[in-house]
Coordinates of C-alpha atoms in Angstrom, one line a residue:
M1 CA 125.3 148.1 41.4
D2 CA 126.8 146.9 44.6
A3 CA 124.5 149.1 46.6
D4 CA 121.4 147.8 44.8
F5 CA 122.6 144.2 45.5
Q6 CA 123.2 144.9 49.2
E7 CA 119.8 146.3 49.4
L8 CA 118.4 143.1 47.9
V9 CA 120.4 141.0 50.3
A10 CA 119.2 143.0 53.3
Q11 CA 115.6 142.5 52.2
L12 CA 116.1 138.8 51.7
R13 CA 117.5 138.6 55.2
R14 CA 114.5 140.3 56.6
W15 CA 112.1 138.0 54.8
H16 CA 114.1 135.0 56.1
G17 CA 113.8 136.3 59.6
R18 CA 110.0 136.7 59.1
R19 CA 109.9 133.1 57.8
Q20 CA 111.6 131.8 61.0
V21 CA 109.1 133.7 63.1
R22 CA 106.3 132.1 61.1
D23 CA 107.8 128.7 61.5
G24 CA 108.3 129.3 65.2
L25 CA 104.6 130.2 65.7
L26 CA 103.8 126.8 64.1
W27 CA 106.5 124.5 65.5
L28 CA 106.9 125.8 69.1
P29 CA 103.3 125.0 70.0
K30 CA 103.6 121.6 68.4
G31 CA 106.7 120.9 70.5
L32 CA 105.1 122.2 73.7
L33 CA 102.0 120.1 72.9
A34 CA 104.1 117.0 72.4
G35 CA 105.7 117.5 75.8
L36 CA 102.3 118.0 77.5
V37 CA 101.0 114.9 75.9
V38 CA 103.9 112.9 77.3
A39 CA 103.3 114.5 80.7
V40 CA 99.5 113.7 80.6
V41 CA 100.2 110.1 79.6
A42 CA 102.7 109.8 82.6
A43 CA 100.1 111.3 84.9
T44 CA 97.5 108.9 83.7
V45 CA 99.8 105.9 84.3
A46 CA 100.7 107.3 87.7
R47 CA 97.0 107.1 88.7
L48 CA 96.7 103.5 87.6
R49 CA 99.8 102.2 89.3
P50 CA 102.3 103.6 91.8
L51 CA 104.7 105.5 89.6
L52 CA 105.0 109.2 90.4
D53 CA 103.6 111.5 93.1
N54 CA 102.2 114.9 92.3
Q55 CA 105.4 116.7 93.0
Q56 CA 107.4 114.5 90.7
L57 CA 104.6 114.9 88.1
V58 CA 105.2 118.6 88.1
Y59 CA 108.9 118.0 87.4
V60 CA 108.1 115.6 84.6
A61 CA 105.6 118.0 83.1
V62 CA 108.0 121.0 83.2
G63 CA 110.8 118.8 81.8
A64 CA 108.7 117.4 79.0
A65 CA 107.4 120.8 78.1
L66 CA 110.8 122.3 78.0
A67 CA 112.1 119.4 75.9
G68 CA 109.2 119.8 73.4
L69 CA 110.0 123.6 73.1
L70 CA 113.6 122.8 72.6
V71 CA 112.8 120.3 69.8
G72 CA 110.5 122.9 68.1
L73 CA 113.2 125.6 68.5
L74 CA 115.8 123.3 66.9
V75 CA 113.5 122.6 64.0
V76 CA 113.1 126.3 63.4
L77 CA 116.7 127.4 63.9
G78 CA 118.2 124.3 62.4
R79 CA 117.2 125.3 58.9
R80 CA 120.3 126.9 57.3
A81 CA 119.2 128.7 54.1
S82 CA 121.8 130.1 51.6
L83 CA 121.4 133.4 49.8
L84 CA 120.2 131.7 46.7
E85 CA 117.6 129.6 48.7
R86 CA 116.3 132.8 50.3
A87 CA 116.0 134.4 46.9
R88 CA 114.1 131.5 45.4
F89 CA 111.8 131.5 48.5
A90 CA 111.1 135.2 47.9
D91 CA 110.3 134.5 44.2
R92 CA 107.8 131.8 45.2
Q93 CA 106.2 133.7 48.1
F94 CA 105.9 137.1 46.5
G95 CA 105.5 136.3 42.8
L96 CA 108.8 137.9 41.7
K97 CA 109.0 135.6 38.7
E98 CA 112.5 134.4 39.5
R99 CA 113.9 137.9 39.6
A100 CA 115.6 137.6 43.0
G101 CA 117.1 134.1 42.2
T102 CA 118.4 135.3 38.8
A103 CA 120.0 138.4 40.4
V104 CA 121.8 136.3 42.9
E105 CA 123.0 133.8 40.3
I106 CA 124.3 136.6 38.1
H107 CA 126.1 138.1 41.1
E108 CA 127.6 134.8 42.2
G109 CA 128.7 134.1 38.6
A110 CA 126.4 131.1 38.0
L111 CA 125.0 133.0 35.0
T112 CA 127.2 134.9 32.6
V113 CA 125.5 137.9 31.0
P114 CA 126.7 141.3 29.7
P115 CA 127.3 143.9 32.4
E116 CA 124.6 146.2 31.1
M117 CA 122.0 143.4 31.1
A118 CA 123.1 142.5 34.7
R119 CA 122.6 146.1 35.8
L120 CA 119.2 146.4 34.3
Q121 CA 118.1 143.0 35.7
L122 CA 119.2 144.0 39.2
E123 CA 117.4 147.4 39.0
D124 CA 114.3 145.6 37.9
T125 CA 114.6 143.2 40.8
V126 CA 115.1 145.9 43.4
T127 CA 112.1 147.8 41.9
A128 CA 109.9 144.7 42.1
V129 CA 111.0 144.0 45.7
S130 CA 110.3 147.5 46.8
H131 CA 106.7 147.1 45.7
V132 CA 106.1 143.9 47.8
D133 CA 103.5 144.3 50.6
T134 CA 105.1 142.0 53.1
A135 CA 102.4 142.1 55.7
R136 CA 99.7 141.2 53.2
Q137 CA 101.6 138.7 51.1
F138 CA 103.4 137.0 54.0
P139 CA 101.2 137.2 57.1
L140 CA 102.1 135.6 60.4
Q141 CA 99.5 133.0 61.4
I142 CA 99.0 130.5 64.2
N143 CA 97.5 127.1 64.1
R144 CA 94.4 127.4 66.2
R145 CA 93.9 123.7 66.4
D146 CA 97.3 123.2 68.0
W147 CA 96.6 125.9 70.6
F148 CA 93.2 124.4 71.3
F149 CA 94.7 121.0 72.0
L150 CA 97.5 122.7 73.9
L151 CA 94.9 124.3 76.2
I152 CA 93.1 121.0 76.7
F153 CA 96.2 119.1 77.7
A154 CA 97.4 121.9 79.9
S155 CA 94.1 121.8 81.7
L156 CA 94.2 118.1 82.1
L157 CA 97.7 118.2 83.5
L158 CA 96.7 120.9 85.9
L159 CA 93.9 118.7 87.2
F160 CA 96.2 115.8 87.6
V161 CA 98.6 117.9 89.6
L162 CA 96.0 119.5 91.9
L163 CA 93.8 116.5 92.5
P164 CA 95.0 113.8 95.0
N165 CA 96.6 110.8 93.5
P166 CA 95.0 107.6 94.7
Q167 CA 98.2 105.8 94.1
E168 CA 100.3 108.2 96.2
T169 CA 99.8 106.3 99.4
A170 CA 100.9 103.0 97.8
L171 CA 103.8 104.8 96.1
K172 CA 105.0 106.3 99.4
K173 CA 104.6 102.9 101.1
A174 CA 106.6 101.2 98.4
R175 CA 109.3 103.8 98.6
A176 CA 109.4 103.5 102.4
V177 CA 109.6 99.8 102.1
Q178 CA 112.5 99.9 99.6
Q179 CA 114.3 102.5 101.7
T180 CA 113.9 100.3 104.8
I181 CA 115.1 97.3 102.9
A182 CA 118.2 99.3 101.8
E183 CA 118.8 100.2 105.5
Q184 CA 118.4 96.6 106.6
I185 CA 120.9 95.5 103.9
E186 CA 123.4 98.0 105.4
N187 CA 122.6 96.6 108.9
L188 CA 123.2 93.1 107.8
E189 CA 126.5 94.0 106.2
A190 CA 127.5 95.7 109.5
L191 CA 126.4 92.5 111.3
Q192 CA 128.6 90.5 109.0
E193 CA 131.6 92.6 110.0
E194 CA 130.7 92.3 113.7
I195 CA 130.7 88.5 113.5
K196 CA 133.9 88.4 111.6
Q197 CA 135.6 90.6 114.2
N198 CA 134.4 88.5 117.1
D199 CA 137.6 86.8 118.3
G200 CA 135.7 84.6 120.7
L201 CA 134.3 82.5 117.8
T202 CA 136.0 79.8 115.9
E203 CA 136.1 80.0 112.1
E204 CA 133.5 77.2 111.9
Q205 CA 131.1 79.1 114.3
Q206 CA 131.6 82.3 112.3
Q207 CA 130.6 80.5 109.1
E208 CA 127.5 79.0 110.8
L209 CA 126.5 82.5 112.0
L210 CA 127.3 84.2 108.7
Q211 CA 125.4 81.7 106.5
P212 CA 121.8 82.9 107.4
I213 CA 122.9 86.5 107.0
E214 CA 124.6 86.0 103.7
D215 CA 121.5 84.1 102.4
A216 CA 119.3 87.0 103.5
L217 CA 121.6 89.6 101.9
Q218 CA 121.6 87.6 98.6
D219 CA 117.8 87.6 98.6
L220 CA 117.4 91.2 99.6
Q221 CA 119.9 92.4 97.0
A222 CA 118.3 90.5 94.2
G223 CA 116.3 93.6 93.3
D224 CA 112.5 94.2 93.1
V225 CA 111.9 92.5 96.5
S226 CA 108.4 92.9 97.8
Q227 CA 107.6 93.7 101.4
E228 CA 106.3 90.2 102.0
Q229 CA 109.3 88.6 100.5
A230 CA 111.7 90.8 102.6
I231 CA 109.7 89.9 105.7
A232 CA 109.9 86.2 104.9
T233 CA 113.6 86.4 104.2
L234 CA 114.4 88.1 107.4
S235 CA 112.0 85.8 109.3
E236 CA 113.9 82.8 108.0
A237 CA 117.3 84.3 108.9
E238 CA 116.0 85.2 112.4
A239 CA 114.7 81.6 112.9
D240 CA 118.0 80.1 111.8
L241 CA 119.9 82.5 114.1
R242 CA 117.7 81.7 117.1
Q243 CA 118.1 78.0 116.4
L244 CA 121.9 78.5 116.5
A245 CA 121.5 80.4 119.7
A246 CA 119.6 77.6 121.2
D247 CA 122.1 75.0 119.9
N248 CA 125.0 76.9 121.5
S249 CA 123.1 77.9 124.7
T250 CA 125.0 77.4 128.0
G251 CA 122.2 79.0 130.0
D252 CA 121.8 76.0 132.4
L253 CA 125.6 75.9 133.0
Q254 CA 125.8 79.6 133.6
Q255 CA 123.1 79.4 136.2
R256 CA 124.9 76.6 138.0
L257 CA 128.3 78.2 137.9
Q258 CA 127.7 80.4 141.0
E259 CA 127.0 77.4 143.1
A260 CA 129.6 75.1 141.5
G261 CA 132.5 77.6 141.9
Q262 CA 131.8 78.2 145.6
P263 CA 134.0 75.3 147.0
L264 CA 137.0 76.1 144.8
S265 CA 136.8 79.8 145.5
E266 CA 137.5 79.1 149.1
N267 CA 140.5 77.0 148.2
S268 CA 143.8 78.8 147.9
A269 CA 145.0 76.6 145.1
G270 CA 141.8 76.5 143.1
Q271 CA 140.7 80.1 144.0
A272 CA 141.3 81.5 140.5
L273 CA 139.3 78.7 138.9
G274 CA 136.4 79.0 141.5
Q275 CA 136.2 82.8 141.1
S276 CA 136.1 82.5 137.3
L277 CA 133.3 80.0 137.5
Q278 CA 131.3 82.2 139.9
A279 CA 131.8 85.2 137.6
G280 CA 130.6 83.1 134.6
D281 CA 134.0 83.8 132.9
L282 CA 134.4 80.5 131.0
F283 CA 137.5 81.7 129.1
G284 CA 139.1 82.7 132.4
A285 CA 138.0 79.4 134.0
A286 CA 139.7 77.5 131.1
S287 CA 142.9 79.3 131.6
A288 CA 142.7 78.9 135.4
A289 CA 142.1 75.1 135.0
A290 CA 145.2 74.8 132.8
Q291 CA 147.2 76.8 135.3
L292 CA 146.0 74.7 138.1
A293 CA 147.1 71.6 136.3
D294 CA 150.6 73.0 136.0
D295 CA 150.7 73.9 139.7
L296 CA 149.6 70.5 141.0
P297 CA 153.1 69.1 141.5
A298 CA 154.0 72.1 143.8
L299 CA 151.1 71.4 146.1
S300 CA 151.6 69.5 149.4
P301 CA 149.7 66.3 150.0
D302 CA 147.3 68.0 152.3
E303 CA 146.7 70.8 149.8
Q304 CA 146.1 68.2 147.1
Q305 CA 143.6 66.4 149.3
A306 CA 141.7 69.6 150.1
L307 CA 141.7 70.5 146.4
A308 CA 140.4 67.0 145.6
D309 CA 137.5 67.5 148.0
D310 CA 136.6 70.9 146.4
L311 CA 136.9 69.5 142.9
A312 CA 134.6 66.7 143.8
A313 CA 132.1 69.1 145.3
T314 CA 132.2 71.2 142.1
A315 CA 131.7 68.1 140.0
V316 CA 128.7 67.1 142.0
S317 CA 127.2 70.6 141.4
L318 CA 127.7 70.3 137.7
Q319 CA 126.1 66.9 137.4
G320 CA 123.0 66.9 135.2
V321 CA 124.0 70.3 133.7
D322 CA 127.3 69.4 132.0
D323 CA 128.1 65.8 132.6
Q324 CA 131.3 65.9 130.6
L325 CA 132.8 68.7 132.6
A326 CA 131.6 67.2 135.8
Q327 CA 133.2 63.8 135.0
Q328 CA 136.5 65.5 134.1
L329 CA 136.6 67.4 137.4
A330 CA 135.6 64.2 139.3
D331 CA 138.4 62.3 137.6
A332 CA 140.8 65.0 138.7
A333 CA 139.6 64.7 142.2
Q334 CA 139.8 60.9 142.2
A335 CA 143.3 61.0 140.8
L336 CA 144.4 63.5 143.5
Q337 CA 142.9 61.3 146.2
N338 CA 144.8 58.4 144.8
G339 CA 148.0 60.4 144.7
D340 CA 148.2 60.2 140.9
V341 CA 149.2 63.8 140.1
A342 CA 149.8 63.1 136.4
A343 CA 146.3 61.7 135.9
A344 CA 144.9 64.7 137.8
Q345 CA 146.9 67.1 135.5
Q346 CA 145.5 65.3 132.4
A347 CA 141.9 65.5 133.8
L348 CA 142.3 69.2 134.5
Q349 CA 143.7 69.8 131.0
D350 CA 140.7 68.0 129.6
A351 CA 138.4 70.2 131.8
S352 CA 140.3 73.3 130.5
G353 CA 139.5 72.2 127.0
T354 CA 135.9 71.6 127.8
L355 CA 135.6 75.0 129.5
Q356 CA 137.2 76.6 126.4
Q357 CA 134.7 74.8 124.2
R358 CA 131.8 76.0 126.4
A359 CA 133.1 79.5 126.3
Q360 CA 133.1 79.5 122.6
E361 CA 129.7 78.0 122.5
N362 CA 128.5 80.7 124.9
A363 CA 130.1 83.4 122.7
A364 CA 128.4 81.9 119.6
G365 CA 125.1 81.7 121.4
Q366 CA 125.2 85.3 122.6
Q367 CA 126.3 86.4 119.1
A368 CA 123.5 84.5 117.5
Q369 CA 121.0 85.8 120.0
S370 CA 122.1 89.4 119.4
A371 CA 122.1 88.9 115.6
A372 CA 118.6 87.4 115.8
G373 CA 117.4 90.3 117.8
E374 CA 118.8 92.8 115.2
V375 CA 117.3 90.8 112.3
G376 CA 114.0 90.6 114.1
N377 CA 114.0 94.4 114.6
G378 CA 114.8 94.9 110.9
R379 CA 111.9 92.6 110.0
Q380 CA 109.5 94.6 112.2
E381 CA 110.7 97.8 110.6
I382 CA 110.0 96.5 107.1
A383 CA 106.6 95.3 108.2
Q384 CA 105.8 98.7 109.6
A385 CA 107.3 100.7 106.7
G386 CA 104.9 103.0 105.0
Q387 CA 102.2 102.8 107.6
T388 CA 100.9 106.3 108.3
G389 CA 99.3 105.3 111.6
Q390 CA 100.6 102.7 114.0
G391 CA 98.1 100.9 116.2
Q392 CA 98.9 100.8 119.8
Q393 CA 98.2 97.8 121.9
G394 CA 97.4 98.4 125.4
Q395 CA 97.8 96.0 128.3
E396 CA 94.5 94.8 129.7
T397 CA 93.6 94.6 133.4
A398 CA 90.9 92.4 134.7
Q399 CA 89.6 93.0 138.2
G400 CA 86.9 91.5 140.5
S401 CA 86.4 90.4 144.0
Q402 CA 89.0 87.8 144.9
T403 CA 91.5 86.5 147.4
G404 CA 94.4 85.9 145.0
Q405 CA 96.0 87.7 142.2
G406 CA 98.4 87.0 139.2
Q407 CA 100.8 89.3 137.5
G408 CA 102.6 88.8 134.2
Q409 CA 102.7 90.9 131.1
G410 CA 99.1 91.6 131.8
Q411 CA 97.5 91.6 135.2
G412 CA 94.5 89.6 136.2
Q413 CA 92.4 89.1 139.2
G414 CA 89.4 86.8 139.8
D415 CA 87.4 84.9 142.3
G416 CA 90.2 82.3 142.8
T417 CA 92.5 81.6 145.6
G418 CA 95.9 81.2 143.9
Q419 CA 98.7 83.7 143.8
G420 CA 101.7 83.9 141.4
Q421 CA 104.1 86.4 140.0
G422 CA 106.3 86.3 136.9
Q423 CA 106.0 85.8 133.3
G424 CA 104.9 82.2 133.6
E425 CA 102.4 82.7 136.4
G426 CA 98.7 83.1 135.9
Q427 CA 95.3 84.1 137.2
G428 CA 92.8 82.8 139.7
Q429 CA 89.6 81.3 138.5
G430 CA 86.4 83.3 138.2
Q431 CA 84.7 86.1 136.4
G432 CA 86.1 89.6 136.1
A433 CA 85.5 92.8 134.1
V434 CA 88.1 93.4 131.4
Q435 CA 89.1 96.8 130.2
G436 CA 91.9 97.5 127.7
A437 CA 93.9 100.6 127.1
G438 CA 91.7 101.5 124.1
G439 CA 88.6 101.9 126.3
E440 CA 86.8 98.6 125.4
Q441 CA 85.0 96.8 128.1
G442 CA 83.5 93.4 128.5
E443 CA 83.3 90.4 130.7
G444 CA 86.3 88.0 130.9
T445 CA 86.6 84.6 132.4
G446 CA 89.7 83.9 134.6
G447 CA 91.3 80.6 134.2
P448 CA 93.2 78.6 136.8
G449 CA 96.8 77.6 136.7
P450 CA 100.0 79.2 135.5
G451 CA 100.5 80.9 132.2
G452 CA 97.8 83.6 132.3
G453 CA 100.2 86.4 132.3
H454 CA 100.8 86.0 128.6
A455 CA 97.2 85.1 127.8
E456 CA 95.4 88.3 128.7
N457 CA 94.1 88.6 125.1
V458 CA 93.3 84.9 124.6
F459 CA 89.6 84.3 123.9
V460 CA 87.9 82.0 126.4
P461 CA 84.7 80.3 125.2
E462 CA 81.6 80.8 127.2
V463 CA 80.8 77.8 129.4
R464 CA 77.6 76.1 128.4
D465 CA 75.4 74.2 130.8
L466 CA 74.7 70.8 129.1
S467 CA 73.2 69.1 132.2
G468 CA 69.7 69.4 130.7
E469 CA 70.5 68.2 127.2
Q470 CA 69.3 64.9 126.0
G471 CA 72.2 62.5 125.5
V472 CA 72.6 59.8 122.8
D473 CA 72.8 56.2 123.8
V474 CA 75.8 54.3 122.4
E475 CA 75.9 50.5 122.4
L476 CA 79.3 49.2 123.5
P477 CA 80.8 45.8 122.8
A478 CA 80.5 43.4 125.7
E479 CA 84.3 43.4 126.4
C480 CA 84.3 47.2 126.6
A481 CA 81.4 47.1 129.1
A482 CA 83.4 44.6 131.2
N483 CA 86.7 46.4 131.1
P484 CA 86.5 49.9 129.6
A485 CA 90.3 50.4 130.0
N486 CA 90.9 48.1 127.1
C487 CA 88.7 50.1 124.8
G488 CA 90.8 53.3 124.6
A489 CA 91.3 56.4 126.6
L490 CA 87.9 57.9 125.8
L491 CA 85.9 55.0 127.3
S492 CA 88.1 54.9 130.4
E493 CA 87.5 58.6 131.3
T494 CA 85.3 59.5 134.1
P495 CA 82.5 62.0 133.8
T496 CA 83.2 65.6 134.9
E497 CA 80.7 67.3 137.1
F498 CA 79.4 70.6 135.7
G499 CA 81.2 73.6 137.1
V500 CA 84.7 72.0 137.2
E501 CA 85.4 72.0 133.5
G502 CA 88.6 74.1 133.8
S503 CA 91.9 72.4 132.8
T504 CA 94.6 72.2 135.4
V505 CA 97.4 71.4 132.9
P506 CA 100.2 74.0 133.5
Y507 CA 100.6 76.5 130.6
N508 CA 104.3 75.9 130.2
Q509 CA 103.7 72.2 129.6
V510 CA 101.3 72.6 126.7
F511 CA 102.9 75.6 125.1
G512 CA 105.8 73.6 123.6
D513 CA 103.3 71.4 121.6
Y514 CA 101.6 74.4 120.1
R515 CA 104.9 76.1 119.3
N516 CA 106.3 73.0 117.6
A517 CA 103.1 72.6 115.6
A518 CA 103.4 76.2 114.5
S519 CA 107.0 75.8 113.5
E520 CA 106.2 72.7 111.4
A521 CA 103.4 74.6 109.7
L522 CA 105.7 77.6 109.0
S523 CA 108.0 75.3 107.0
G524 CA 105.1 74.6 104.6
D525 CA 104.5 76.6 101.4
Y526 CA 100.8 77.1 102.0
I527 CA 101.3 79.9 104.5
P528 CA 101.7 83.3 102.8
L529 CA 105.3 84.7 103.1
G530 CA 104.1 87.9 104.7
M531 CA 102.2 86.0 107.5
K532 CA 105.1 83.8 108.7
G533 CA 106.8 86.6 110.6
Y534 CA 103.5 87.6 112.4
I535 CA 102.9 83.9 113.4
R536 CA 106.5 83.6 114.7
D537 CA 106.1 86.9 116.7
Y538 CA 102.8 85.7 118.1
F539 CA 104.3 82.5 119.6
S540 CA 107.4 84.4 120.7
S541 CA 105.2 86.8 122.7
L542 CA 103.5 83.8 124.3
E543 CA 106.8 82.2 125.3
P544 CA 106.5 81.3 129.1

């Protein structure tokens, strides 16, 4: 009896395995199809907005397909059927009329029957099971509709992977921009540490320099920052830092120190102070001035008088550049000439404090200028991020027959007679052929006066001869006819002969007005954020 029952159990196990194969043929394609549908949807979205490139799409497709297969496999293998459940399935599938289920229930003790009846029932069940045609009564089939859709979605996915994605360029640019923004965040954090470690700055100066950087970091770290917003943020920080550099600039003082320190450098008592001034070492000059104040009582009257003369000469050199320092040195010289050593010491101590302050201002200005340069470079990197081809701007050269020439960032020659060199100098007047590095040619008009070195790309309107045009008569009030000067600047102007229309206003005199007007416009909200940086760069490049 046990042998017959083991034979029944073995057959039920085989039928259960065949059932799992049948379910696998049905569920695994469904799971794979679900994964491919997800991948196709992702591919479609990726072509409507910058989401995934083709390589990432392959990864998504493979992952989704494997996930679908895994889900289908879990559905198939997750069904745990007991021996009684397998027997009842066999009864339903093969028409055994509950023979297998009854045999299992009798064997497990769920039904109590006489042993002889149990033996006969089991023999009848085994006989019925042996006559089952498994292949005919339990065929393995596939769902053709699932495989049809599976083929369609697989083909669509293959097309999405092989065909170029129109959003890939925008996607790469967006990723490049975000990567560049992340790099600039790191640079700003490093710049923060650099400012904090600068011992030449006071705590107040450090806070002033750190404020624009901290504001920029806060905006950039806000998340989901566009390229235009990042450019505008860094442009604002750069402008604030450049303003701080200008406010703390000691450029005029530095240029005058060489001359101002000359008299003291030749004086034995004031040599250290004079040499520090000539070297532009304001911190050293502050220390030297304090030391000189301490050494005054030890000087002889003749040495004090000689020192007074040299201090007075230094004070004269600094007048108009740093009046406060000049006055303090002049007070020290006057006190020495009057024999008041204590007053001279106090004046030199005051001068030492002023030099210390100027040294800190100079350090702050240099730090602000350096920080502004780094922020400006970061802004340009963000503006250029994601660009596959960078345009190159060539310098233009204009040439013609002339007797003068001008040289600046660009070079120009014309039929004029002026000569100048440097960033602020310009071109002679006349006509000349213009040829850029890109190979374009045309006719350019030279303009007189300084400033042409930065204006090689500035459009100059064609001069029109209006001498033959019919004018319009305007009736003026009698008082204007008698005294035009009282009727405004326009009526007091004198006519200009044709051929001398060119302006003779120096370039560096009018540039400030244009720059200030641009700065005021940049503070308005009507200029797009992404354009403010370009406008600021444009006027920076025109700086005389």
